[in-house]
Amino acid sequence: MLLVITLIVFLLANLMPGDAAMAMFGSGDGSITVEAIEQQRENMGLNDPVLVRYFRWLGQLLKGDLGVSQVTFQPVWEMIQLRIGPTLLLMGTSLILSIIIGVALGIFSAVKQYSIADYILTILSFIGRSLPIFFIGLIFVYFFALKIPVFPTSGMHSMGASGFADLLKHLFLPCLSLSILRIAEFMRYSRASMLEVLNSDYIWTARSKGIKERAVLIKHALHNALIPIITLIGINIPVLFSGAIMIEQVFQWPGLGMLFNTAVTQRDQSLLMGLCLFSAIIVLVSNLLTDIAYALVDPRIRYE
Amino acid sequence: MTNKIILSVKDLSVAFHKRDGSTYAVNGISYDLHEGETLGIVGESGCGKTVSSMALLKLISMPPGKIETGSAIYKDGKDLVALSSKELRLYRGREIAVIFQDPMTAFNQVMTIGDQMIEGYVEHFGCTRKDALKEAERLMDLTGIPAAKTRLKDYPSQFSGGMRQRAMIAMALMCKPSILIADEPTTALDVTIQSQILDLMKDIRKEFGTSIMWISHDLGVVAGLADTVNVMYAGMIVESADVDELYYNPLHPYTKGLLGSLPSTDIDNDQKRLKSIGGYPPILSKKIEKCPFADRCSEATDICRHGCPSLSERTGQHYVACFNV
């Protein structure tokens, strides 16, 4: 699986016009001769056939080496390690935030079906799902940077500051813009799931026993309603990752997403490959975790 | 069965008011349930037998469901219709317990049988989990579930259909209710298991002296179990009598039709085809103003099409709602 993914990405990256050698010298002022670029290509091995380069990369990978960046000459793995923290922080908080808020709102909306609150939430979630993520980001930047500068709109820390509160302040906007779509989605699905569960026979069985309505909702309905949500979380981890690429660019968040953008614009193929391999692993691992989580919450799967 | 009335239903009407129209599911039914009595409630699908019984504990979606004003359900001198949901909760499971139709869907699949059995008990008696589990084990044993202690830790998916229905019955018995509402508890089971469950219910009646409301469309099952039978049609009770009286001397044309549609076990019987009642039950989107059976009835006269007969006594304890009887 991983092999196929890396091969496809390698080939696609190869189709991009321009290469690292050109990006390095820039299109600039004409002082760089075609020969110099050609010489640089030869040095970097860019003139070899695509497949030869792919297998060279693969061979290195098998030795545990992701290679060095073709632009900065830093080891790719080191670059990734440096950026992993901020991205995990952003993705993690966003995921947790959207699960908590989205599921809570969805459940509330299902329990109060056809109430005014339900209608308002449904409309909001529709809007939330329809807005492109970079658009939300840009709107936030516009309002909070230009109109009412309450929250900082770029970077992870203010100059010289390093406190936790400062970090939270910087995290707020990117995290919120990354979460809005997720919140809307979690809300929609948990509302639907909860409604379905609330109409099941066993909910009436539970009520017939004379237990409190709160217990019916929490012990019986919620547990069952959350099972399909697990799939949604699994699907959302990769989606969140791709969302982070845009949001990190908009808010200058120093994470993997920004690194990804740099890699693409500079045609830094080895860095790009490293990042793709890394995100492919994230997707596969999150799928595996989803399956494991299923077995944990649903006894029917555990015993089969 | 004693003469003590433990549940008295007076003029119970239930309607479902939705945006696209109303459905008048139950239209003014009255009956008494005696201590230790097994009351069979029969009728075809959609005649209101389940809704009227679930409405006793308000176990219907409200809204759109609504118990209409004028309805009263007396239990121990209290009107259940007037109780708040918090007060009514004290009756649910404790005084009146329900055995549901389909044991496949009536259990929560992600909770152990034991946990589902004890939650009502713990709620009503405020005892510890351990004591409740002990009681659950005893009742599972009594309802014929082998290895009760270990099976309490199992999930519903690990039980067979018959075993689940036994567990459902054990669960309903947890709080020693005085009334059991059995909503077609054998319909979803195959015939062998059905007869085992029926035997179990007879044993339970003997042992606990519980009054049972047995909802069914299976006239054979009701004949073997019930003391009295209410025949329902279009949300009304059209005939009510002692079980033998009803089966041997049916008065209402609908009851006659129902009994006539049963296959006979008599080999010499030259009846080739089963009789059926022509037509369809009325759509209950309007309040009933004429006899709901008039359109399907061979004995209907003008008066049937202009007024609705009410349930009245003919011979001793035999009630019929028909102008022509």
XYZ file of C-alpha atoms in Angstrom:
629
model
C 0.000 0.000 0.000
C 2.636 2.466 1.058
C 4.747 1.491 -1.965
C 1.932 2.278 -4.379
C 1.253 5.604 -2.686
C 4.883 6.681 -2.798
C 5.279 5.634 -6.447
C 2.211 7.608 -7.502
C 3.269 10.679 -5.590
C 6.776 10.428 -7.002
C 5.465 10.287 -10.552
C 3.016 13.130 -9.981
C 5.655 15.332 -8.403
C 7.779 14.650 -11.443
C 5.074 16.006 -13.735
C 5.259 19.443 -12.114
C 6.901 21.991 -14.366
C 10.339 23.071 -13.174
C 12.600 21.328 -10.719
C 14.734 22.001 -7.679
C 17.675 23.182 -9.726
C 15.581 25.847 -11.415
C 13.828 26.864 -8.234
C 17.205 27.208 -6.532
C 18.564 29.694 -9.008
C 15.263 31.371 -9.549
C 14.114 32.649 -12.916
C 15.746 35.891 -11.905
C 17.857 38.388 -13.714
C 19.367 36.280 -16.474
C 22.804 36.110 -14.871
C 22.362 32.377 -14.427
C 23.137 30.534 -17.595
C 21.296 27.509 -18.871
C 24.556 25.614 -18.566
C 24.828 26.354 -14.867
C 21.330 24.989 -14.240
C 22.091 21.970 -16.349
C 25.314 21.412 -14.391
C 23.364 21.660 -11.127
C 20.804 19.099 -12.415
C 23.575 16.697 -13.287
C 25.100 17.114 -9.815
C 21.771 16.466 -8.109
C 21.064 13.439 -10.264
C 17.915 15.003 -11.654
C 18.732 13.958 -15.190
C 18.388 10.259 -14.479
C 15.178 8.532 -15.602
C 12.224 8.794 -13.224
C 12.203 5.156 -12.190
C 15.926 5.121 -11.485
C 15.426 8.084 -9.187
C 12.432 6.479 -7.519
C 14.312 3.285 -6.747
C 17.309 5.243 -5.550
C 14.972 7.041 -3.123
C 13.354 3.745 -2.138
C 16.721 2.098 -1.534
C 17.687 4.913 0.804
C 14.354 4.663 2.547
C 14.858 0.964 3.262
C 18.033 1.906 5.070
C 15.925 4.275 7.153
C 17.127 7.352 5.338
C 14.659 9.868 3.954
C 17.458 11.712 2.219
C 18.357 15.380 2.401
C 16.388 18.328 1.150
C 17.372 19.306 -2.343
C 17.152 22.942 -1.403
C 18.434 23.376 2.138
C 20.485 20.169 2.293
C 19.116 19.453 5.756
C 18.131 15.822 6.404
C 14.406 15.479 5.609
C 13.644 13.508 8.761
C 15.134 16.267 10.890
C 12.995 18.850 9.135
C 9.871 16.780 9.702
C 10.698 16.170 13.351
C 11.099 19.874 13.890
C 7.634 20.623 12.488
C 5.707 17.651 13.832
C 4.985 19.165 17.244
C 3.127 22.293 16.123
C 1.029 20.328 13.636
C 0.079 17.669 16.167
C -0.816 20.402 18.623
C -3.002 22.168 16.079
C -4.623 18.996 14.741
C -5.072 17.436 18.150
C -6.742 20.414 19.788
C -8.879 20.957 16.725
C -9.978 17.319 16.646
C -10.767 17.170 20.338
C -12.544 20.511 20.208
C -14.664 19.535 17.223
C -15.589 16.144 18.666
C -16.660 17.617 21.979
C -18.533 20.614 20.597
C -19.887 18.874 17.491
C -21.160 15.766 19.241
C -22.619 17.738 22.133
C -24.485 20.077 19.799
C -25.627 17.161 17.642
C -27.013 15.247 20.586
C -28.694 18.356 21.937
C -30.225 19.047 18.561
C -31.487 15.461 18.254
C -33.028 15.412 21.709
C -34.749 18.730 20.998
C -35.765 17.714 17.491
C -37.913 20.272 15.628
C -37.306 22.944 18.264
C -36.094 26.395 17.279
C -32.635 25.587 18.633
C -32.558 22.510 16.437
C -33.432 24.510 13.334
C -30.836 27.177 14.083
C -28.113 24.594 14.693
C -29.006 22.723 11.520
C -28.770 25.896 9.442
C -25.458 26.846 11.098
C -24.027 23.424 10.428
C -25.099 23.698 6.815
C -23.274 27.017 6.509
C -20.264 25.646 8.364
C -19.986 22.706 6.031
C -20.286 24.861 2.959
C -17.464 27.303 3.699
C -14.035 26.430 2.308
C -11.482 26.196 5.043
C -9.027 28.782 3.678
C -11.910 31.219 3.282
C -12.797 30.901 6.950
C -9.139 31.395 7.762
C -8.861 34.517 5.663
C -12.026 35.993 7.136
C -10.627 35.448 10.617
C -7.359 37.064 9.645
C -9.247 40.004 8.193
C -11.416 40.552 11.247
C -8.981 39.763 14.002
C -5.915 41.320 12.456
C -7.301 44.348 10.726
C -10.612 45.184 12.400
C -10.366 44.111 16.034
C -6.864 42.870 16.741
C -7.699 40.615 19.692
C -5.895 37.504 18.620
C -2.574 37.237 16.857
C -2.912 35.913 13.322
C 0.456 34.461 12.568
C 3.110 32.313 14.120
C 3.086 30.249 17.266
C 4.617 32.689 19.717
C 4.980 36.418 19.976
C 8.498 37.765 19.661
C 10.436 36.825 22.748
C 7.424 35.383 24.561
C 7.107 31.663 25.206
C 4.411 31.231 27.845
C 1.512 28.819 27.633
C -1.064 31.628 27.515
C 0.738 33.172 24.582
C 0.681 29.819 22.791
C -3.052 29.442 23.399
C -3.672 32.912 22.040
C -1.811 32.035 18.871
C -3.504 28.652 18.649
C -7.004 30.061 18.921
C -7.666 31.325 15.412
C -6.047 28.574 13.346
C -7.620 25.965 15.563
C -11.042 27.560 15.328
C -10.953 27.900 11.560
C -9.752 24.336 11.230
C -12.514 23.169 13.570
C -15.575 24.917 12.189
C -16.037 22.487 9.329
C -15.372 19.511 11.607
C -17.801 20.779 14.235
C -20.498 21.126 11.592
C -19.809 17.655 10.292
C -19.675 15.967 13.710
C -22.871 17.743 14.646
C -24.725 16.638 11.554
C -23.689 13.023 11.910
C -24.220 12.732 15.636
C -27.659 14.330 15.286
C -28.647 11.799 12.628
C -27.142 8.924 14.563
C -28.816 9.970 17.807
C -32.191 10.386 16.125
C -31.959 6.913 14.699
C -31.038 5.477 18.077
C -33.803 7.386 19.873
C -36.367 5.655 17.691
C -35.097 2.174 18.472
C -37.022 -0.373 20.464
C -34.459 -0.673 23.230
C -34.868 2.991 24.123
C -38.512 2.274 24.864
C -37.497 -0.835 26.788
C -35.202 1.318 28.891
C -37.968 3.866 29.496
C -40.401 1.094 30.436
C -38.109 0.150 33.328
C -38.705 3.476 35.017
C -35.139 4.753 34.932
C -34.488 8.475 34.637
C -34.708 9.985 31.163
C -31.149 11.263 31.607
C -29.978 7.689 32.184
C -31.888 6.544 29.113
C -30.154 9.164 27.022
C -26.664 8.747 28.416
C -26.427 5.037 29.172
C -28.498 3.673 26.313
C -28.749 6.215 23.529
C -25.386 7.959 23.624
C -23.254 4.837 23.626
C -25.056 3.449 20.599
C -25.110 6.774 18.811
C -21.357 7.202 19.201
C -20.442 3.991 17.386
C -20.846 5.422 13.884
C -19.076 8.604 15.009
C -15.875 6.594 15.425
C -15.748 6.049 11.670
C -16.133 9.747 11.232
C -13.190 10.443 13.530
C -11.093 7.951 11.583
C -11.985 9.598 8.277
C -11.385 13.038 9.700
C -7.801 12.604 10.818
C -6.434 12.603 7.230
C -8.876 15.335 6.207
C -7.742 17.414 9.131
C -4.167 16.919 8.005
C -4.934 18.283 4.563
C -6.875 21.153 6.105
C -3.839 21.931 8.216
C -1.775 22.452 5.060
C -3.921 25.421 4.091
C -4.571 26.784 7.534
C -0.905 26.677 8.493
C -0.107 28.691 5.396
C -2.792 31.267 6.148
C -1.749 31.696 9.777
C 1.973 31.063 9.259
C 1.821 28.202 11.735
C 5.236 26.544 11.670
C 4.035 22.985 11.159
C 4.182 20.224 8.591
C 1.587 21.926 6.410
C 3.757 24.968 5.910
C 6.710 22.732 5.243
C 4.596 20.972 2.635
C 3.835 24.250 0.897
C 7.507 25.158 0.882
C 8.407 21.768 -0.525
C 5.940 22.148 -3.372
C 6.844 25.702 -4.320
C 10.562 24.971 -4.206
C 10.171 21.688 -6.093
C 12.019 20.008 -3.251
C 11.243 16.475 -4.284
C 12.916 14.570 -1.489
C 11.231 16.717 1.154
C 7.902 16.304 -0.610
C 8.340 12.538 -0.735
C 9.211 12.420 2.943
C 6.116 14.409 3.852
C 3.860 12.293 1.641
C 5.198 9.090 3.096
C 4.614 10.505 6.542
C 1.021 11.559 5.849
C 0.290 8.227 4.153
C 1.422 6.503 7.328
C -0.880 8.777 9.348
C -3.851 7.783 7.172
C -3.133 4.068 7.468
C -2.528 4.227 11.196
C -5.733 6.191 11.791
C -7.673 3.554 9.831
C -6.184 0.829 11.977
C -6.965 2.741 15.162
C -10.556 3.184 13.992
C -10.979 -0.562 13.633
C -9.480 -1.186 17.052
C -11.719 1.450 18.608
C -14.738 -0.231 17.072
C -13.929 -3.492 18.784
C -13.581 -1.637 22.074
C -17.013 -0.018 22.028
C -19.116 -2.619 20.246
C -19.319 -6.087 21.803
C -20.878 -7.484 18.643
C -17.595 -6.937 16.821
C -15.458 -8.134 19.684
C -16.980 -11.579 19.734
C -17.190 -12.238 16.037
C -58.324 -14.159 39.544
C -60.115 -12.207 42.237
C -62.808 -9.566 42.057
C -60.447 -6.814 43.072
C -59.991 -4.304 40.271
C -56.352 -3.185 40.065
C -56.514 -1.153 36.888
C -59.452 0.724 35.538
C -59.316 2.381 32.152
C -62.014 4.954 31.455
C -62.695 6.398 28.039
C -59.074 6.278 26.917
C -58.416 8.041 23.636
C -55.027 8.420 22.004
C -54.365 10.434 18.885
C -51.267 11.345 16.930
C -51.367 14.905 15.710
C -48.836 15.542 12.994
C -48.440 18.443 10.644
C -49.858 16.480 7.743
C -52.896 15.270 9.637
C -54.058 13.391 12.698
C -54.491 9.715 13.384
C -57.090 8.721 15.934
C -55.512 5.458 17.057
C -57.539 4.753 20.180
C -61.103 5.985 20.490
C -62.572 5.939 23.953
C -61.947 2.488 25.348
C -62.922 1.435 28.866
C -62.110 -1.767 30.691
C -61.183 -3.117 34.098
C -58.327 -5.421 34.914
C -58.742 -7.653 37.948
C -56.094 -8.976 40.266
C -54.576 -12.137 38.802
C -56.586 -11.819 35.629
C -55.134 -12.511 32.220
C -56.749 -10.176 29.752
C -56.316 -10.981 26.090
C -56.417 -8.030 23.728
C -56.911 -9.153 20.151
C -57.374 -7.402 16.853
C -55.642 -6.965 13.547
C -52.559 -4.818 12.934
C -53.204 -1.140 13.485
C -56.348 -1.604 15.566
C -54.758 0.226 18.496
C -54.098 -2.692 20.801
C -50.433 -1.850 21.330
C -50.909 1.915 21.440
C -53.742 1.662 23.959
C -51.612 -0.524 26.242
C -48.411 1.485 25.922
C -50.393 4.642 26.634
C -51.018 3.333 30.155
C -47.388 4.205 30.942
C -47.135 6.917 28.293
C -44.656 4.767 26.405
C -45.486 6.456 23.136
C -43.810 9.406 21.448
C -45.451 12.494 22.843
C -45.674 14.625 20.760
C -46.971 13.682 18.195
C -48.914 11.259 20.392
C -51.430 12.695 22.823
C -53.727 11.164 25.378
C -56.928 13.099 24.758
C -58.669 14.970 27.550
C -61.377 12.979 29.220
C -59.220 9.861 29.376
C -58.484 8.358 32.756
C -56.450 5.398 33.896
C -56.981 4.522 37.547
C -54.373 2.519 39.369
C -54.695 2.305 43.158
C -57.020 5.306 43.119
C -54.574 7.493 41.188
C -55.160 8.716 37.666
C -52.020 7.843 35.696
C -52.941 10.253 32.911
C -52.678 13.211 35.281
C -49.296 12.230 36.735
C -46.128 14.127 35.853
C -43.487 12.161 34.014
C -41.465 12.011 37.221
C -44.359 10.502 39.198
C -45.236 8.143 36.379
C -41.685 6.856 36.376
C -42.367 5.286 39.761
C -44.995 3.104 38.108
C -42.941 2.114 35.106
C -41.349 -1.256 35.685
C -42.355 -1.182 39.353
C -46.164 -1.480 39.151
C -46.606 -2.131 35.453
C -43.881 -3.818 33.438
C -43.701 -4.462 29.731
C -42.532 -7.481 27.775
C -41.807 -6.323 24.259
C -42.573 -8.035 21.028
C -39.190 -8.458 19.429
C -36.409 -9.680 21.731
C -33.909 -9.045 18.915
C -34.351 -5.286 18.963
C -35.705 -4.659 22.446
C -32.337 -5.154 24.127
C -29.522 -2.652 23.994
C -26.767 -4.453 22.113
C -23.862 -2.731 23.806
C -24.862 -3.413 27.398
C -24.711 -6.752 29.188
C -27.977 -8.550 29.890
C -27.244 -8.312 33.601
C -26.781 -4.545 33.548
C -30.000 -4.112 31.611
C -31.885 -6.328 34.017
C -30.820 -4.563 37.155
C -31.092 -0.897 36.239
C -34.807 -0.655 36.941
C -34.438 -2.611 40.191
C -31.609 -0.411 41.442
C -33.596 2.695 40.496
C -36.792 1.615 42.254
C -35.372 -0.054 45.347
C -32.126 1.878 45.693
C -30.164 -1.247 46.504
C -26.615 -2.180 45.591
C -25.570 -3.599 42.260
C -24.551 -6.811 43.946
C -27.958 -7.444 45.525
C -29.681 -6.583 42.262
C -27.495 -9.029 40.354
C -28.367 -11.727 42.856
C -32.066 -11.115 42.225
C -31.473 -11.082 38.470
C -29.693 -14.406 38.729
C -32.601 -15.891 40.666
C -35.135 -14.745 38.075
C -33.062 -15.910 35.138
C -32.867 -19.268 36.834
C -36.630 -19.232 37.320
C -37.329 -18.368 33.704
C -35.221 -21.308 32.623
C -31.965 -19.758 31.528
C -29.128 -22.165 32.305
C -25.881 -20.961 33.920
C -27.598 -17.731 34.928
C -24.643 -16.335 36.824
C -22.252 -16.338 33.867
C -24.919 -15.422 31.344
C -25.602 -12.176 33.189
C -22.238 -10.953 31.914
C -23.115 -11.785 28.314
C -24.319 -9.382 25.674
C -27.706 -9.810 23.951
C -25.979 -10.904 20.738
C -24.743 -13.985 22.577
C -28.292 -15.082 23.394
C -30.606 -16.992 21.083
C -34.044 -15.562 20.322
C -35.880 -17.769 22.798
C -33.313 -17.096 25.514
C -33.579 -13.379 24.920
C -37.329 -13.512 25.348
C -36.843 -15.448 28.591
C -34.382 -12.784 29.723
C -36.903 -10.122 28.727
C -39.544 -11.809 30.864
C -37.116 -12.135 33.760
C -36.297 -8.435 33.362
C -39.977 -7.487 33.469
C -40.407 -9.520 36.672
C -37.485 -7.870 38.482
C -39.565 -5.397 40.467
C -42.514 -7.748 41.105
C -44.986 -5.645 39.150
C -48.672 -6.199 39.725
C -49.385 -5.909 36.000
C -47.448 -7.290 33.072
C -48.150 -5.935 29.610
C -47.079 -8.607 27.148
C -46.993 -7.064 23.687
C -47.126 -10.070 21.356
C -44.151 -11.648 23.105
C -44.292 -14.807 21.033
C -44.816 -13.331 17.576
C -41.136 -13.106 16.715
C -40.392 -16.658 17.884
C -40.773 -19.992 16.148
C -43.584 -22.318 17.205
C -41.609 -24.606 19.535
C -40.121 -21.694 21.429
C -43.540 -20.028 21.388
C -45.111 -22.879 23.328
C -42.220 -22.922 25.802
C -42.701 -19.214 26.445
C -46.453 -19.708 26.872
C -45.835 -22.437 29.460
C -43.407 -20.129 31.212
C -45.998 -17.352 31.332
C -48.566 -19.738 32.834
C -46.061 -20.741 35.526
C -45.303 -17.122 36.272
C -48.983 -16.301 36.616
C -49.372 -19.138 39.072
C -46.272 -18.261 41.060
C -46.553 -14.463 41.209
C -50.297 -13.961 40.820
C -49.538 -11.173 38.372
C -52.260 -9.715 36.200
C -51.330 -9.997 32.561
C -52.458 -7.994 29.576
C -51.705 -10.211 26.626
C -51.721 -8.349 23.336
C -51.921 -10.647 20.362
C -53.407 -11.236 16.964
C -53.087 -14.964 17.490
C -56.521 -16.116 18.599
C -55.217 -19.595 19.400
C -52.626 -18.327 21.848
C -55.163 -16.073 23.550
C -57.693 -18.905 23.845
C -55.176 -20.999 25.755
C -54.047 -18.278 28.111
C -56.598 -15.556 28.719
C -59.469 -15.357 31.233
C -61.201 -12.489 29.473
C -60.786 -11.145 25.971
C -61.190 -7.653 24.532
C -61.630 -7.570 20.774
C -60.420 -4.307 19.313
C -61.254 -2.736 15.985
C -60.408 0.749 14.726
C -59.237 1.843 18.146
C -62.406 0.687 19.892
C -63.318 -2.329 21.956
C -66.088 -3.963 19.927
C -66.605 -6.996 22.110
C -65.487 -8.082 25.543
C -66.312 -11.314 27.305
C -65.076 -14.306 29.214
C -62.798 -16.354 26.984
C -65.081 -19.386 26.596
C -68.162 -17.242 26.101
C -66.402 -15.232 23.399
C -65.097 -18.200 21.465
C -68.284 -20.267 21.642
C -70.804 -17.467 21.424
C -69.329 -14.511 19.535
C -71.866 -11.725 19.070
C -70.157 -8.969 17.139
C -69.960 -9.564 13.353
C -66.246 -8.685 13.446
C -65.497 -11.288 16.131
C -67.525 -13.836 14.178
C -65.500 -12.959 11.111
C -62.209 -13.321 12.982
C -63.136 -16.696 14.407
C -64.506 -17.799 11.041
C -61.188 -17.055 9.406
C -59.384 -19.624 11.566
C -58.508 -22.935 9.921
C -60.359 -25.902 11.365
C -58.563 -28.985 12.605
C -61.679 -31.049 11.954
C -60.877 -33.435 9.073
C -64.495 -34.053 8.185
C -65.076 -30.364 7.802
C -66.018 -29.805 4.171
C -64.978 -26.190 4.309
C -62.473 -25.858 1.473
C -61.385 -22.252 1.680
C -60.848 -20.125 4.758
C -63.341 -17.334 5.098
C -62.058 -13.818 5.163
C -63.544 -10.485 6.081
C -63.901 -8.444 2.916
C -62.576 -4.927 2.673
C -60.054 -3.063 4.779
C -60.139 -1.462 8.204
C -60.958 2.255 8.067
C -58.209 4.855 7.887
C -58.307 6.600 11.250
C -57.634 10.117 10.067
C -60.999 11.382 11.283
C -62.918 10.965 14.509
C -65.229 8.007 14.332
C -68.836 9.010 13.738
C -70.430 5.819 12.464
C -69.839 2.176 13.237
C -66.281 1.646 11.933
C -67.119 -1.884 10.823
C -70.271 -0.941 8.893
C -68.590 -0.906 5.481
C -67.345 -4.471 5.857
C -70.317 -5.861 7.718
C -72.918 -8.054 6.018
C -75.499 -7.264 8.669
C -75.111 -3.504 8.535
C -78.264 -1.412 8.323
C -78.921 2.295 7.961
C -78.526 2.968 11.641
C -74.963 1.577 11.539
C -74.003 4.182 8.948
C -75.338 7.082 10.975
C -74.187 6.449 14.495
C -71.493 4.723 16.458
C -72.638 1.991 18.844
C -71.170 1.988 22.339
C -70.099 -1.021 24.339
C -73.028 -2.334 26.374
C -73.748 -5.460 28.358
C -75.892 -8.212 26.807
C -75.877 -11.423 28.785
C -73.839 -11.515 31.999
C -70.395 -9.916 31.560
C -70.643 -10.090 27.782
C -70.244 -6.636 26.237
C -70.779 -5.769 22.592
C -70.716 -2.585 20.561
C -73.222 -3.318 17.813
C -76.707 -2.029 16.991
C -77.912 -5.341 15.629
C -77.119 -7.699 18.486
